């Protein structure tokens, strides 16, 4: 069967080769009409040590652009909480999982140019993998983007476009350029190939835990690419009879910018209004109006999960706490640990996660070397992601 884009809102379809970056009817993001095959757990030990070992579940195979991404360690933080060290990727963030898929797809389609927009990590990943694929790349970033991340983007040979204003303004500028002929928009939000890359996060958990999943998977949510990838993998593993039960998805947002948490608590199926932009240490998830909001809310509810929000003080404390354990990650990447660390070995006494024998996994998504240590309260400024 031919793999095609399909709009989850109205069913519109388009060939992948068309370079159409969104549904022409509703302008919403695409899903992918692709059916994964079962991954044989017992044969994995002899395969390539990267995310491409799950070839039956991926819409692309035999990649040229790979940098060995994936297969990151899973280490315990407490007796019931483990962390997956996704900051140990080639470009030091989990975004490599999806970026390699987009760059490989672009390489096969042969566009004149590739563009992307990002608060930093997705842009560095797209720039790196486009360099690997030999593709010209332009990355749009907010003017407040971390200097260390913009330096990395330039080092990979990408053209950098700084956009005045916030993350939403950056996305609008990139979308305007995406309509130019011969342009492949490597959108980690709109292009579903990115989600089929991030779903390997859960396939790795499944393999590392011997064919099972933890009871609870906690993920940071801005545009929701890791959460939706996780939901996709869980659905595939369940459909193939490879797991006995489905874990709850706990979505974490910064209290300062938490439109999805607000909608979830109100029982809404979509955002009633975008959130106000506000400074936060977790800038990588400070998305006022995520295009896949409806899908994110539906996925969390279907899993029996919930949303949590964390304060700036919690983010600072969590970053220092992880550093004291030997793990220096950026301030957005500590959001999940901030959400569970003070609750008796990571368990909760207040909501759906209050269950005996709880096992929880949190991702550490980006390296602290990308942004440095979050400033102390009252020190002035915010750490950019």
mmCIF file of N, CA, C and O in Angstrom, residues 158-205:
data_model
loop_
_atom_site.group_PDB
_atom_site.id
_atom_site.type_symbol
_atom_site.label_atom_id
_atom_site.label_comp_id
_atom_site.label_asym_id
_atom_site.label_seq_id
_atom_site.Cartn_x
_atom_site.Cartn_y
_atom_site.Cartn_z
ATOM 1 N N UNK A 158 23.779 25.490 8.043
ATOM 2 C CA UNK A 158 22.440 25.993 7.737
ATOM 3 C C UNK A 158 22.417 27.520 7.780
ATOM 4 O O UNK A 158 23.169 28.154 8.522
ATOM 5 N N UNK A 159 21.539 28.075 6.997
ATOM 6 C CA UNK A 159 21.283 29.517 7.055
ATOM 7 C C UNK A 159 20.350 29.792 8.224
ATOM 8 O O UNK A 159 19.354 29.090 8.408
ATOM 9 N N UNK A 160 20.645 30.815 9.009
ATOM 10 C CA UNK A 160 19.851 31.134 10.196
ATOM 11 C C UNK A 160 19.028 32.390 9.941
ATOM 12 O O UNK A 160 19.552 33.413 9.495
ATOM 13 N N UNK A 161 17.731 32.301 10.195
ATOM 14 C CA UNK A 161 16.835 33.450 10.081
ATOM 15 C C UNK A 161 16.256 33.753 11.461
ATOM 16 O O UNK A 161 15.448 32.992 11.986
ATOM 17 N N UNK A 162 16.692 34.850 12.064
ATOM 18 C CA UNK A 162 16.152 35.263 13.360
ATOM 19 C C UNK A 162 14.867 36.062 13.138
ATOM 20 O O UNK A 162 14.843 36.989 12.331
ATOM 21 N N UNK A 163 13.830 35.710 13.871
ATOM 22 C CA UNK A 163 12.524 36.345 13.694
ATOM 23 C C UNK A 163 12.174 37.158 14.936
ATOM 24 O O UNK A 163 12.176 36.616 16.045
ATOM 25 N N UNK A 164 11.876 38.445 14.775
ATOM 26 C CA UNK A 164 11.445 39.238 15.932
ATOM 27 C C UNK A 164 10.154 38.671 16.513
ATOM 28 O O UNK A 164 9.266 38.229 15.781
ATOM 29 N N UNK A 165 10.061 38.643 17.837
ATOM 30 C CA UNK A 165 8.850 38.147 18.468
ATOM 31 C C UNK A 165 9.030 36.763 19.058
ATOM 32 O O UNK A 165 10.150 36.270 19.227
ATOM 33 N N UNK A 166 7.911 36.102 19.330
ATOM 34 C CA UNK A 166 7.930 34.833 20.054
ATOM 35 C C UNK A 166 7.965 33.633 19.108
ATOM 36 O O UNK A 166 8.127 33.764 17.890
ATOM 37 N N UNK A 167 7.773 32.461 19.703
ATOM 38 C CA UNK A 167 7.819 31.212 18.934
ATOM 39 C C UNK A 167 6.713 31.154 17.873
ATOM 40 O O UNK A 167 6.909 30.616 16.785
ATOM 41 N N UNK A 168 5.550 31.709 18.166
ATOM 42 C CA UNK A 168 4.456 31.720 17.196
ATOM 43 C C UNK A 168 4.809 32.565 15.979
ATOM 44 O O UNK A 168 4.498 32.208 14.843
ATOM 45 N N UNK A 169 5.461 33.698 16.206
ATOM 46 C CA UNK A 169 5.876 34.551 15.091
ATOM 47 C C UNK A 169 6.883 33.820 14.203
ATOM 48 O O UNK A 169 6.869 33.952 12.974
ATOM 49 N N UNK A 170 7.751 33.044 14.838
ATOM 50 C CA UNK A 170 8.738 32.264 14.094
ATOM 51 C C UNK A 170 8.059 31.236 13.207
ATOM 52 O O UNK A 170 8.420 31.046 12.037
ATOM 53 N N UNK A 171 7.056 30.553 13.754
ATOM 54 C CA UNK A 171 6.320 29.558 12.971
ATOM 55 C C UNK A 171 5.608 30.204 11.788
ATOM 56 O O UNK A 171 5.599 29.652 10.676
ATOM 57 N N UNK A 172 5.021 31.365 12.002
ATOM 58 C CA UNK A 172 4.324 32.054 10.901
ATOM 59 C C UNK A 172 5.290 32.414 9.782
ATOM 60 O O UNK A 172 4.961 32.282 8.589
ATOM 61 N N UNK A 173 6.478 32.876 10.135
ATOM 62 C CA UNK A 173 7.472 33.244 9.118
ATOM 63 C C UNK A 173 7.899 32.025 8.305
ATOM 64 O O UNK A 173 8.028 32.096 7.074
ATOM 65 N N UNK A 174 8.093 30.911 8.977
ATOM 66 C CA UNK A 174 8.497 29.694 8.268
ATOM 67 C C UNK A 174 7.380 29.195 7.357
ATOM 68 O O UNK A 174 7.631 28.768 6.222
ATOM 69 N N UNK A 175 6.160 29.256 7.828
ATOM 70 C CA UNK A 175 5.029 28.780 7.016
ATOM 71 C C UNK A 175 4.835 29.639 5.772
ATOM 72 O O UNK A 175 4.446 29.140 4.716
ATOM 73 N N UNK A 176 5.116 30.919 5.901
ATOM 74 C CA UNK A 176 5.024 31.792 4.730
ATOM 75 C C UNK A 176 6.048 31.382 3.671
ATOM 76 O O UNK A 176 5.759 31.374 2.472
ATOM 77 N N UNK A 177 7.256 31.003 4.127
ATOM 78 C CA UNK A 177 8.300 30.587 3.192
ATOM 79 C C UNK A 177 8.051 29.182 2.650
ATOM 80 O O UNK A 177 8.538 28.827 1.569
ATOM 81 N N UNK A 178 7.286 28.384 3.391
ATOM 82 C CA UNK A 178 7.061 26.988 3.007
ATOM 83 C C UNK A 178 6.278 26.850 1.713
ATOM 84 O O UNK A 178 6.321 25.799 1.068
ATOM 85 N N UNK A 179 5.556 27.885 1.322
ATOM 86 C CA UNK A 179 4.760 27.816 0.114
ATOM 87 C C UNK A 179 5.537 28.037 -1.162
ATOM 88 O O UNK A 179 4.991 27.872 -2.260
ATOM 89 N N UNK A 180 6.821 28.390 -1.058
ATOM 90 C CA UNK A 180 7.624 28.622 -2.253
ATOM 91 C C UNK A 180 7.879 27.301 -2.992
ATOM 92 O O UNK A 180 8.111 26.268 -2.367
ATOM 93 N N UNK A 181 7.806 27.316 -4.324
ATOM 94 C CA UNK A 181 8.020 26.081 -5.092
ATOM 95 C C UNK A 181 9.369 25.440 -4.776
ATOM 96 O O UNK A 181 10.366 26.135 -4.555
ATOM 97 N N UNK A 182 9.386 24.104 -4.743
ATOM 98 C CA UNK A 182 10.629 23.379 -4.510
ATOM 99 C C UNK A 182 11.083 23.345 -3.074
ATOM 100 O O UNK A 182 12.216 22.954 -2.787
ATOM 101 N N UNK A 183 10.185 23.739 -2.151
ATOM 102 C CA UNK A 183 10.557 23.813 -0.739
ATOM 103 C C UNK A 183 9.993 22.627 0.044
ATOM 104 O O UNK A 183 8.799 22.320 -0.045
ATOM 105 N N UNK A 184 10.835 21.961 0.800
ATOM 106 C CA UNK A 184 10.403 20.929 1.734
ATOM 107 C C UNK A 184 10.393 21.556 3.121
ATOM 108 O O UNK A 184 11.426 21.975 3.629
ATOM 109 N N UNK A 185 9.208 21.634 3.719
ATOM 110 C CA UNK A 185 9.072 22.200 5.057
ATOM 111 C C UNK A 185 9.257 21.077 6.063
ATOM 112 O O UNK A 185 8.369 20.251 6.267
ATOM 113 N N UNK A 186 10.414 21.037 6.686
ATOM 114 C CA UNK A 186 10.736 19.997 7.673
ATOM 115 C C UNK A 186 10.134 20.396 9.017
ATOM 116 O O UNK A 186 10.842 20.666 9.988
ATOM 117 N N UNK A 187 8.826 20.395 9.060
ATOM 118 C CA UNK A 187 8.107 20.819 10.255
ATOM 119 C C UNK A 187 7.970 19.655 11.224
ATOM 120 O O UNK A 187 7.332 18.646 10.909
ATOM 121 N N UNK A 188 8.538 19.807 12.403
ATOM 122 C CA UNK A 188 8.392 18.751 13.399
ATOM 123 C C UNK A 188 6.989 18.741 13.988
ATOM 124 O O UNK A 188 6.625 17.806 14.698
ATOM 125 N N UNK A 189 6.187 19.733 13.663
ATOM 126 C CA UNK A 189 4.801 19.798 14.135
ATOM 127 C C UNK A 189 3.840 19.260 13.076
ATOM 128 O O UNK A 189 2.975 18.431 13.365
ATOM 129 N N UNK A 190 3.958 19.692 11.844
ATOM 130 C CA UNK A 190 2.990 19.363 10.805
ATOM 131 C C UNK A 190 3.290 18.053 10.069
ATOM 132 O O UNK A 190 2.368 17.434 9.537
ATOM 133 N N UNK A 191 4.555 17.661 9.996
ATOM 134 C CA UNK A 191 4.887 16.481 9.207
ATOM 135 C C UNK A 191 4.883 15.226 10.089
ATOM 136 O O UNK A 191 5.663 15.126 11.044
ATOM 137 N N UNK A 192 4.043 14.236 9.778
ATOM 138 C CA UNK A 192 3.902 13.062 10.651
ATOM 139 C C UNK A 192 5.100 12.127 10.637
ATOM 140 O O UNK A 192 5.216 11.268 11.522
ATOM 141 N N UNK A 193 5.980 12.256 9.656
ATOM 142 C CA UNK A 193 7.186 11.435 9.694
ATOM 143 C C UNK A 193 7.980 11.705 10.969
ATOM 144 O O UNK A 193 8.660 10.815 11.494
ATOM 145 N N UNK A 194 7.907 12.927 11.469
ATOM 146 C CA UNK A 194 8.601 13.250 12.715
ATOM 147 C C UNK A 194 8.046 12.405 13.864
ATOM 148 O O UNK A 194 8.798 11.885 14.690
ATOM 149 N N UNK A 195 6.730 12.245 13.921
ATOM 150 C CA UNK A 195 6.111 11.450 14.987
ATOM 151 C C UNK A 195 6.505 9.982 14.877
ATOM 152 O O UNK A 195 6.662 9.294 15.895
ATOM 153 N N UNK A 196 6.669 9.495 13.646
ATOM 154 C CA UNK A 196 7.095 8.106 13.474
ATOM 155 C C UNK A 196 8.559 7.929 13.860
ATOM 156 O O UNK A 196 9.005 6.788 14.083
ATOM 157 N N UNK A 197 9.287 9.018 13.967
ATOM 158 C CA UNK A 197 10.629 8.954 14.552
ATOM 159 C C UNK A 197 10.588 8.981 16.066
ATOM 160 O O UNK A 197 11.245 8.177 16.736
ATOM 161 N N UNK A 198 9.789 9.886 16.632
ATOM 162 C CA UNK A 198 9.749 9.982 18.096
ATOM 163 C C UNK A 198 9.100 8.760 18.735
ATOM 164 O O UNK A 198 9.361 8.467 19.902
ATOM 165 N N UNK A 199 8.305 8.018 17.993
ATOM 166 C CA UNK A 199 7.681 6.825 18.591
ATOM 167 C C UNK A 199 8.719 5.771 18.968
ATOM 168 O O UNK A 199 8.456 4.905 19.812
ATOM 169 N N UNK A 200 9.919 5.851 18.390
ATOM 170 C CA UNK A 200 10.947 4.876 18.727
ATOM 171 C C UNK A 200 11.395 5.000 20.175
ATOM 172 O O UNK A 200 11.984 4.063 20.726
ATOM 173 N N UNK A 201 11.122 6.141 20.798
ATOM 174 C CA UNK A 201 11.373 6.301 22.240
ATOM 175 C C UNK A 201 10.678 5.189 23.018
ATOM 176 O O UNK A 201 11.257 4.557 23.899
ATOM 177 N N UNK A 202 9.422 4.912 22.678
ATOM 178 C CA UNK A 202 8.647 3.885 23.379
ATOM 179 C C UNK A 202 9.060 2.489 22.932
ATOM 180 O O UNK A 202 9.101 1.558 23.746
ATOM 181 N N UNK A 203 9.391 2.308 21.667
ATOM 182 C CA UNK A 203 9.886 1.001 21.235
ATOM 183 C C UNK A 203 11.162 0.630 22.001
ATOM 184 O O UNK A 203 11.375 -0.543 22.351
ATOM 185 N N UNK A 204 12.007 1.612 22.277
ATOM 186 C CA UNK A 204 13.215 1.331 23.049
ATOM 187 C C UNK A 204 12.879 0.948 24.486
ATOM 188 O O UNK A 204 13.500 0.031 25.057
ATOM 189 N N UNK A 205 11.923 1.647 25.102
ATOM 190 C CA UNK A 205 11.486 1.261 26.444
ATOM 191 C C UNK A 205 10.969 -0.171 26.448
ATOM 192 O O UNK A 205 11.296 -0.970 27.344
#
